[in-house]
């Protein structure tokens, strides 16, 4: 069956998206002379004996909010909805397509103001996630945002709170209170927006889980690593904002949207955020890593992930990069120049661009420290990867590292055997 030509009075112009329960069409309103988005709920969903009642409730909930949320950063929810052309924030949740920090903070700030407006109307969204935050213009990242899909919203009227419905929301973005099905207020949305901010900063969710049970356990019991572990240009004040928004204990979390907004505004004014000097551009880092044989089997997304959590330095000749006997939970790659490996003043070898060194301190649990000095022979560009960053990298990225380490060790063993055979 092809696409419909009309839905009621609305002329269909294309499909915007399709989910498990509904399809959203881009359409033209001939009377208002404007483009709209029309959400069509699947009849099979509404007739389902187990979930039909829930989805009918969500549909009525979303429709009942029509006209109540008049705010420049909230989609006007009518089921026939305002059409927002820029798409969602989902594309900017990937390590290879992260937003500049100042733009990201501006987006989250606008979200806090919109959700504060909803809060003062007694409305808690309950399903804040990147897919429900829209950009007003696809060709202008300086444009406004719109929060959509208030179908799962919880709202109050006077002293009476509408009974919340279980089974709504997206587990990865739910607060500890929401996954436990406890009574909720606006602080559950504060937590969820904290998760969105974490994902926009790093290109990954704060908790990595293969099933909902594991996700719920981590949300309620595990502290996520700070975003700066995965993106080295993130200043400490943004780590602090995310940490406070995602506090498990309500008393430690932001108590109001005003507090959240205030800290974001302070971060936005921080010179470190607005004009942070960087020795190496991300594009240069990407091209360098992509050209090293060690990373030949890594995907582009994994290369971008490494760009975010690696440290880059240009060192002068005779700089000691690693010292014999000292501990160190990190390893390095030589991107440019030469370094020498020495033991008690005796040169054991010279490393050239592409070589990896110091990895045994990270991959060997029994390593007691460095076995030699590593000193810059010439001016050199050094890429450093910390052990904790590697251990917190995506599973596929870690597996590629370990496979590449095996190849490095095998090559070294073959070279050592060849030397012995020639003696």
Coordinates of C-alpha atoms in Angstrom, one line a residue:
X1 CA 0.0 0.0 0.0
X2 CA 1.4 3.4 -1.0
X3 CA 1.5 6.6 1.1
X4 CA -1.8 8.3 1.6
X5 CA -2.5 11.4 -0.5
X6 CA -4.6 13.1 2.3
X7 CA -5.3 12.6 6.0
X8 CA -8.5 14.4 6.6
X9 CA -8.1 17.9 5.3
X10 CA -4.3 17.6 5.3
X11 CA -2.4 17.0 2.0
X12 CA 0.4 14.5 2.6
X13 CA 3.8 15.5 1.3
X14 CA 6.1 12.8 2.7
X15 CA 6.9 10.5 5.6
X16 CA 8.8 12.1 8.5
X17 CA 9.3 9.0 10.6
X18 CA 7.9 5.7 11.7
X19 CA 7.9 4.0 15.1
X20 CA 6.5 0.9 16.7
X21 CA 3.2 2.6 17.5
X22 CA 2.8 5.5 15.0
X23 CA 3.8 7.1 11.7
X24 CA 4.4 10.8 11.4
X25 CA 3.7 12.5 8.1
X26 CA 4.7 15.9 6.7
X27 CA 1.6 17.5 5.4
X28 CA 0.1 20.8 4.2
X29 CA -2.7 22.6 6.0
X30 CA -4.6 24.3 3.1
X31 CA -6.6 26.5 5.4
X32 CA -3.8 27.8 7.7
X33 CA -1.4 27.7 4.7
X34 CA 1.4 26.0 6.6
X35 CA 3.3 22.7 6.9
X36 CA 2.3 20.5 9.8
X37 CA 3.3 17.1 11.1
X38 CA 0.5 14.6 11.4
X39 CA 0.9 11.7 13.8
X40 CA -1.2 8.6 12.9
X41 CA -1.5 5.9 15.6
X42 CA -1.6 2.4 14.2
X43 CA -5.1 0.9 14.7
X44 CA -3.5 -2.5 15.7
X45 CA -1.8 -0.8 18.6
X46 CA -5.0 0.8 19.9
X47 CA -6.8 -2.6 19.6
X48 CA -4.1 -4.6 21.4
X49 CA -5.6 -6.1 24.5
X50 CA -2.5 -5.7 26.6
X51 CA -1.1 -2.3 25.6
X52 CA -4.1 -0.7 23.9
X53 CA -5.4 1.0 27.0
X54 CA -1.9 2.5 27.7
X55 CA -1.6 3.9 24.2
X56 CA -5.1 5.3 24.2
X57 CA -4.2 7.1 27.5
X58 CA -1.0 8.5 25.9
X59 CA -2.9 9.7 22.9
X60 CA -5.6 11.5 25.0
X61 CA -2.8 12.9 27.3
X62 CA -1.0 14.4 24.3
X63 CA -4.2 15.8 22.8
X64 CA -5.3 17.2 26.1
X65 CA -2.2 19.4 26.3
X66 CA -3.1 21.1 23.1
X67 CA -3.0 24.9 23.6
X68 CA -1.7 24.6 27.2
X69 CA 2.0 24.7 26.3
X70 CA 2.5 27.9 24.4
X71 CA 6.3 28.3 24.5
X72 CA 8.9 29.0 21.7
X73 CA 10.9 25.9 22.7
X74 CA 8.0 23.5 23.0
X75 CA 6.4 21.8 19.9
X76 CA 2.7 22.7 19.8
X77 CA 1.2 19.2 20.4
X78 CA -2.1 18.7 18.6
X79 CA -1.6 15.2 17.1
X80 CA -1.6 17.4 14.1
X81 CA 1.5 19.1 15.2
X82 CA 3.8 22.0 14.3
X83 CA 6.3 20.9 11.7
X84 CA 9.9 21.4 12.8
X85 CA 12.3 21.1 9.9
X86 CA 15.7 20.6 11.5
X87 CA 15.4 17.0 12.7
X88 CA 16.2 15.7 16.2
X89 CA 19.3 15.8 18.3
X90 CA 20.0 12.0 17.7
X91 CA 22.6 12.6 14.9
X92 CA 24.7 14.6 17.4
X93 CA 24.9 11.7 19.9
X94 CA 27.6 10.0 17.9
X95 CA 31.4 10.4 18.7
X96 CA 32.0 11.4 15.0
X97 CA 29.4 14.2 15.0
X98 CA 29.5 16.0 18.3
X99 CA 28.4 19.6 18.6
X100 CA 30.8 22.4 19.7
X101 CA 30.6 22.8 23.4
X102 CA 29.2 26.3 23.4
X103 CA 26.4 25.3 21.0
X104 CA 25.6 22.2 23.1
X105 CA 25.3 24.2 26.3
X106 CA 23.0 26.7 24.6
X107 CA 20.7 23.9 23.5
X108 CA 20.6 22.3 27.0
X109 CA 20.0 25.8 28.5
X110 CA 17.0 26.3 26.2
X111 CA 15.6 22.9 27.2
X112 CA 15.8 23.9 30.9
X113 CA 13.9 27.1 30.2
X114 CA 11.2 25.3 28.2
X115 CA 10.8 22.5 30.8
X116 CA 10.7 25.1 33.6
X117 CA 7.8 26.7 31.8
X118 CA 6.1 23.3 31.6
X119 CA 6.8 22.7 35.3
X120 CA 5.1 25.9 36.3
X121 CA 2.0 24.6 34.5
X122 CA 2.3 21.5 36.6
X123 CA 3.6 19.3 33.7
X124 CA 6.4 16.8 34.0
X125 CA 7.4 15.4 30.5
X126 CA 8.8 11.9 31.6
X127 CA 10.3 11.0 28.3
X128 CA 13.1 13.5 27.7
X129 CA 15.6 12.1 25.2
X130 CA 17.4 13.3 22.0
X131 CA 14.6 12.0 19.8
X132 CA 12.2 14.3 21.5
X133 CA 14.3 17.5 21.1
X134 CA 14.1 19.0 17.7
X135 CA 16.1 21.6 15.9
X136 CA 14.1 24.4 14.3
X137 CA 16.4 24.7 11.2
X138 CA 18.6 22.0 9.7
X139 CA 21.0 24.5 8.1
X140 CA 21.4 26.7 11.1
X141 CA 22.8 25.2 14.3
X142 CA 22.2 28.6 15.9
X143 CA 18.5 28.2 15.5
X144 CA 16.0 27.3 18.2
X145 CA 15.1 24.0 19.7
X146 CA 11.6 22.5 20.3
X147 CA 10.7 19.8 22.8
X148 CA 8.1 17.4 21.5
X149 CA 6.0 14.4 22.5
X150 CA 4.2 15.2 25.7
X151 CA 2.2 12.0 25.4
X152 CA 3.9 10.5 28.5
X153 CA 3.5 13.7 30.5
X154 CA 2.4 13.7 34.1
X155 CA 0.5 16.8 35.1
X156 CA -1.3 18.2 38.1
X157 CA -4.4 20.3 38.5
X158 CA -4.5 22.2 41.8
X159 CA -3.7 19.7 44.6
X160 CA -4.6 16.6 42.5
X161 CA -1.9 14.7 40.7
X162 CA -2.9 12.5 37.7
X163 CA -2.1 8.9 38.4
X164 CA 1.1 8.0 36.5
X165 CA 1.1 5.1 34.1
X166 CA 3.8 2.5 34.1
X167 CA 5.5 1.4 30.9
X168 CA 6.3 4.9 29.5
X169 CA 9.6 6.5 28.9
X170 CA 12.9 5.3 27.6
X171 CA 14.9 3.2 30.1
X172 CA 18.4 4.6 29.3
X173 CA 17.1 8.1 30.1
X174 CA 15.0 7.3 33.2
X175 CA 15.8 8.5 36.6
X176 CA 16.3 6.1 39.5
X177 CA 12.9 7.1 40.8
X178 CA 11.3 6.5 37.5
X179 CA 12.7 3.0 37.0
X180 CA 11.6 2.1 40.5
X181 CA 8.1 3.4 39.7
X182 CA 8.2 5.9 42.6
X183 CA 6.1 9.1 42.7
X184 CA 7.7 11.6 40.3
X185 CA 8.1 15.3 40.0
X186 CA 10.1 17.7 37.7
X187 CA 13.4 16.3 39.1
X188 CA 12.9 13.1 37.0
X189 CA 13.1 15.4 33.9
X190 CA 16.2 17.1 35.3
X191 CA 17.9 13.7 35.6
X192 CA 16.8 12.7 32.0
X193 CA 18.1 16.0 30.6
X194 CA 21.4 15.3 32.4
X195 CA 21.6 12.0 30.6
X196 CA 20.9 13.8 27.2
X197 CA 23.7 16.3 28.0
X198 CA 26.1 13.5 28.9
X199 CA 25.3 11.8 25.5
X200 CA 25.7 15.0 23.6
X201 CA 29.1 15.7 25.3
X202 CA 30.5 12.3 24.8
X203 CA 28.7 10.4 22.0
X204 CA 27.7 7.6 24.4
X205 CA 25.2 6.9 27.1
X206 CA 26.5 7.1 30.7
X207 CA 25.5 3.4 31.3
X208 CA 26.3 0.6 28.8
X209 CA 24.0 -2.4 29.2
X210 CA 22.8 -5.3 27.0
X211 CA 19.4 -5.6 28.7
X212 CA 16.9 -3.5 30.7
X213 CA 17.6 -5.3 34.0
X214 CA 21.3 -4.4 33.8
X215 CA 20.4 -0.8 32.8
X216 CA 18.1 -0.4 35.7
X217 CA 20.7 -1.8 38.1
X218 CA 23.3 0.7 36.8
X219 CA 20.9 3.6 37.0
X220 CA 20.1 2.8 40.6
X221 CA 23.6 1.7 41.9
X222 CA 26.5 2.7 39.6
X223 CA 28.1 6.1 39.3
X224 CA 29.0 6.9 35.6
X225 CA 32.5 8.2 34.7
X226 CA 32.7 11.9 34.1
X227 CA 32.2 13.1 30.5
X228 CA 35.7 14.4 30.4
X229 CA 37.0 10.8 30.5
X230 CA 35.8 10.5 26.9
X231 CA 36.3 14.0 25.6
X232 CA 39.4 15.7 26.8
X233 CA 38.3 19.3 26.0
X234 CA 35.4 19.2 28.4
X235 CA 36.0 21.6 31.3
X236 CA 35.5 20.6 34.9
X237 CA 32.4 22.9 35.3
X238 CA 30.5 20.9 32.7
X239 CA 31.4 17.6 34.4
X240 CA 30.0 19.2 37.6
X241 CA 26.7 20.2 35.9
X242 CA 26.1 16.8 34.5
X243 CA 27.0 15.1 37.8
X244 CA 24.6 17.2 39.8
X245 CA 21.8 16.8 37.2
X246 CA 22.3 13.0 37.4
X247 CA 22.5 12.6 41.1
X248 CA 20.6 9.5 42.3
X249 CA 19.5 11.1 45.5
X250 CA 16.9 13.8 45.0
X251 CA 18.3 16.0 47.7
X252 CA 21.7 16.1 45.9
X253 CA 20.2 16.7 42.4
X254 CA 19.2 20.1 41.1
X255 CA 16.1 21.1 43.1
X256 CA 14.8 23.5 40.4
X257 CA 15.2 24.2 36.7
X258 CA 16.4 27.7 37.7
X259 CA 19.5 26.2 39.4
X260 CA 20.2 24.0 36.4
X261 CA 19.9 27.0 34.1
X262 CA 22.1 29.2 36.3
X263 CA 25.0 26.7 36.2
X264 CA 24.7 26.3 32.4
X265 CA 24.7 30.1 32.0
X266 CA 27.9 30.3 34.1
X267 CA 29.5 27.6 32.0
X268 CA 28.6 29.4 28.8
X269 CA 30.3 32.5 30.0
X270 CA 33.5 30.6 30.9
X271 CA 36.3 31.6 28.5
X272 CA 37.5 28.0 28.6
X273 CA 34.3 27.0 26.9
X274 CA 33.9 29.9 24.5
X275 CA 37.5 30.0 23.1
X276 CA 39.4 27.1 24.4
X277 CA 42.8 27.0 22.8
X278 CA 43.7 23.6 21.3
X279 CA 47.1 22.5 20.0
X280 CA 45.6 20.0 17.6
X281 CA 42.3 20.3 15.6
X282 CA 40.0 17.3 15.8
X283 CA 40.2 16.8 12.1
X284 CA 44.0 16.6 12.3
X285 CA 43.8 14.1 15.1
X286 CA 41.3 12.0 13.0
X287 CA 43.5 12.1 9.9
X288 CA 46.6 11.2 12.0
X289 CA 45.0 8.2 13.7
X290 CA 43.4 7.0 10.4
X291 CA 46.8 6.9 8.8
X292 CA 48.5 4.8 11.5
X293 CA 48.7 1.1 10.7
X294 CA 47.7 0.2 14.2
X295 CA 44.2 1.6 13.6
X296 CA 43.7 0.0 10.2
X297 CA 40.8 -2.2 11.4
X298 CA 39.1 0.5 13.4
X299 CA 35.9 2.0 12.0
X300 CA 35.6 5.7 11.5
X301 CA 33.2 5.9 14.5
X302 CA 35.8 4.2 16.7
X303 CA 38.5 6.6 15.5
X304 CA 36.4 9.5 16.5
X305 CA 35.8 7.9 19.9
X306 CA 39.6 7.7 20.3
X307 CA 40.0 11.4 19.2
X308 CA 37.8 12.3 22.1
X309 CA 39.5 10.5 24.9
X310 CA 43.2 10.7 23.8
X311 CA 45.8 13.3 24.9
X312 CA 48.1 14.9 22.3
X313 CA 51.4 16.6 23.0
X314 CA 54.3 18.1 21.0
X315 CA 57.5 17.5 22.9
X316 CA 61.0 18.9 22.5
X317 CA 64.1 16.8 22.0
X318 CA 65.4 15.0 25.1
X319 CA 62.0 15.2 26.8
X320 CA 61.5 12.1 29.0
X321 CA 58.2 10.6 28.0
X322 CA 58.4 7.5 30.3
X323 CA 60.9 6.8 33.0
X324 CA 62.4 3.4 33.9
X325 CA 60.8 1.9 37.1
X326 CA 58.0 4.4 37.4
X327 CA 54.3 3.2 37.3
X328 CA 52.0 4.5 34.7
X329 CA 48.5 3.5 33.7
X330 CA 48.9 4.8 30.1
X331 CA 50.5 4.0 26.8
X332 CA 51.5 6.0 23.8
X333 CA 51.8 6.2 20.0
X334 CA 54.5 8.2 18.2
X335 CA 52.8 10.3 15.5
X336 CA 55.8 12.3 14.3
X337 CA 59.5 12.4 15.0
X338 CA 61.7 9.8 16.8
X339 CA 62.1 8.5 20.4
X340 CA 64.8 6.3 21.8
X341 CA 64.3 3.4 24.2
X342 CA 67.2 3.3 26.8
X343 CA 68.1 1.3 29.8
X344 CA 70.7 2.7 32.2
X345 CA 72.0 5.0 29.5
X346 CA 72.3 2.2 26.9
X347 CA 70.1 2.7 23.8
X348 CA 68.0 -0.4 23.1
X349 CA 66.2 0.9 20.0
X350 CA 64.7 3.9 18.1
X351 CA 61.0 4.2 17.5
X352 CA 59.5 5.9 14.4
X353 CA 56.0 7.2 13.6
X354 CA 53.3 4.6 14.0
X355 CA 55.1 2.7 16.8
X356 CA 53.2 2.0 20.1
X357 CA 55.0 1.9 23.4
X358 CA 54.2 1.4 27.1
X359 CA 51.2 -0.7 26.5
X360 CA 52.3 -3.6 28.8
X361 CA 51.7 -1.4 31.9
X362 CA 48.0 -1.3 30.8
X363 CA 47.3 -4.8 29.4
X364 CA 49.4 -6.7 32.0
X365 CA 48.0 -7.0 35.5
X366 CA 51.4 -8.1 36.9
X367 CA 53.4 -5.2 35.5
X368 CA 55.2 -3.4 38.3
X369 CA 56.3 -0.4 36.3
X370 CA 58.2 0.8 33.2
X371 CA 61.1 -1.4 32.0
X372 CA 63.1 1.4 30.3
X373 CA 63.4 5.1 29.7
X374 CA 61.6 6.6 26.6
X375 CA 63.1 9.9 25.5
X376 CA 62.4 12.1 22.6
X377 CA 65.3 11.9 20.1
X378 CA 63.8 14.7 18.0
X379 CA 60.8 17.0 18.3
X380 CA 58.0 14.5 18.5
X381 CA 54.2 14.4 18.5
X382 CA 53.0 11.9 21.2
X383 CA 49.5 10.5 21.5
X384 CA 48.7 9.2 25.0
X385 CA 45.8 6.9 25.9
X386 CA 45.0 6.4 29.6
X387 CA 44.2 3.0 30.9
X388 CA 40.9 4.1 32.5
X389 CA 39.8 5.7 29.2
X390 CA 40.5 2.4 27.3
X391 CA 38.6 0.4 29.9
X392 CA 35.6 2.6 29.6
X393 CA 35.7 2.7 25.7
X394 CA 33.0 1.0 23.7
X395 CA 33.3 -2.8 23.6
X396 CA 34.1 -2.9 19.9
X397 CA 36.8 -0.2 20.3
X398 CA 38.4 -2.2 23.2
X399 CA 38.4 -5.4 21.2
X400 CA 40.1 -3.7 18.3
X401 CA 42.8 -2.4 20.6
X402 CA 43.5 -5.8 22.1
X403 CA 43.6 -7.4 18.7
X404 CA 46.0 -4.8 17.5
X405 CA 48.1 -5.3 20.7
X406 CA 48.4 -9.0 19.9
X407 CA 49.7 -8.2 16.4
X408 CA 52.2 -5.7 17.8
X409 CA 53.5 -8.3 20.3
X410 CA 53.6 -11.0 17.7
X411 CA 55.7 -8.8 15.4
X412 CA 58.1 -8.0 18.3
X413 CA 58.4 -11.7 19.1
X414 CA 59.1 -12.5 15.4
X415 CA 61.8 -9.7 15.3
X416 CA 63.4 -11.0 18.5
X417 CA 63.5 -14.6 17.1
X418 CA 65.1 -13.3 13.9
X419 CA 67.8 -11.5 15.9
X420 CA 68.5 -14.6 17.9
X421 CA 68.7 -16.7 14.8
X422 CA 71.3 -14.4 13.3
X423 CA 73.6 -14.5 16.3

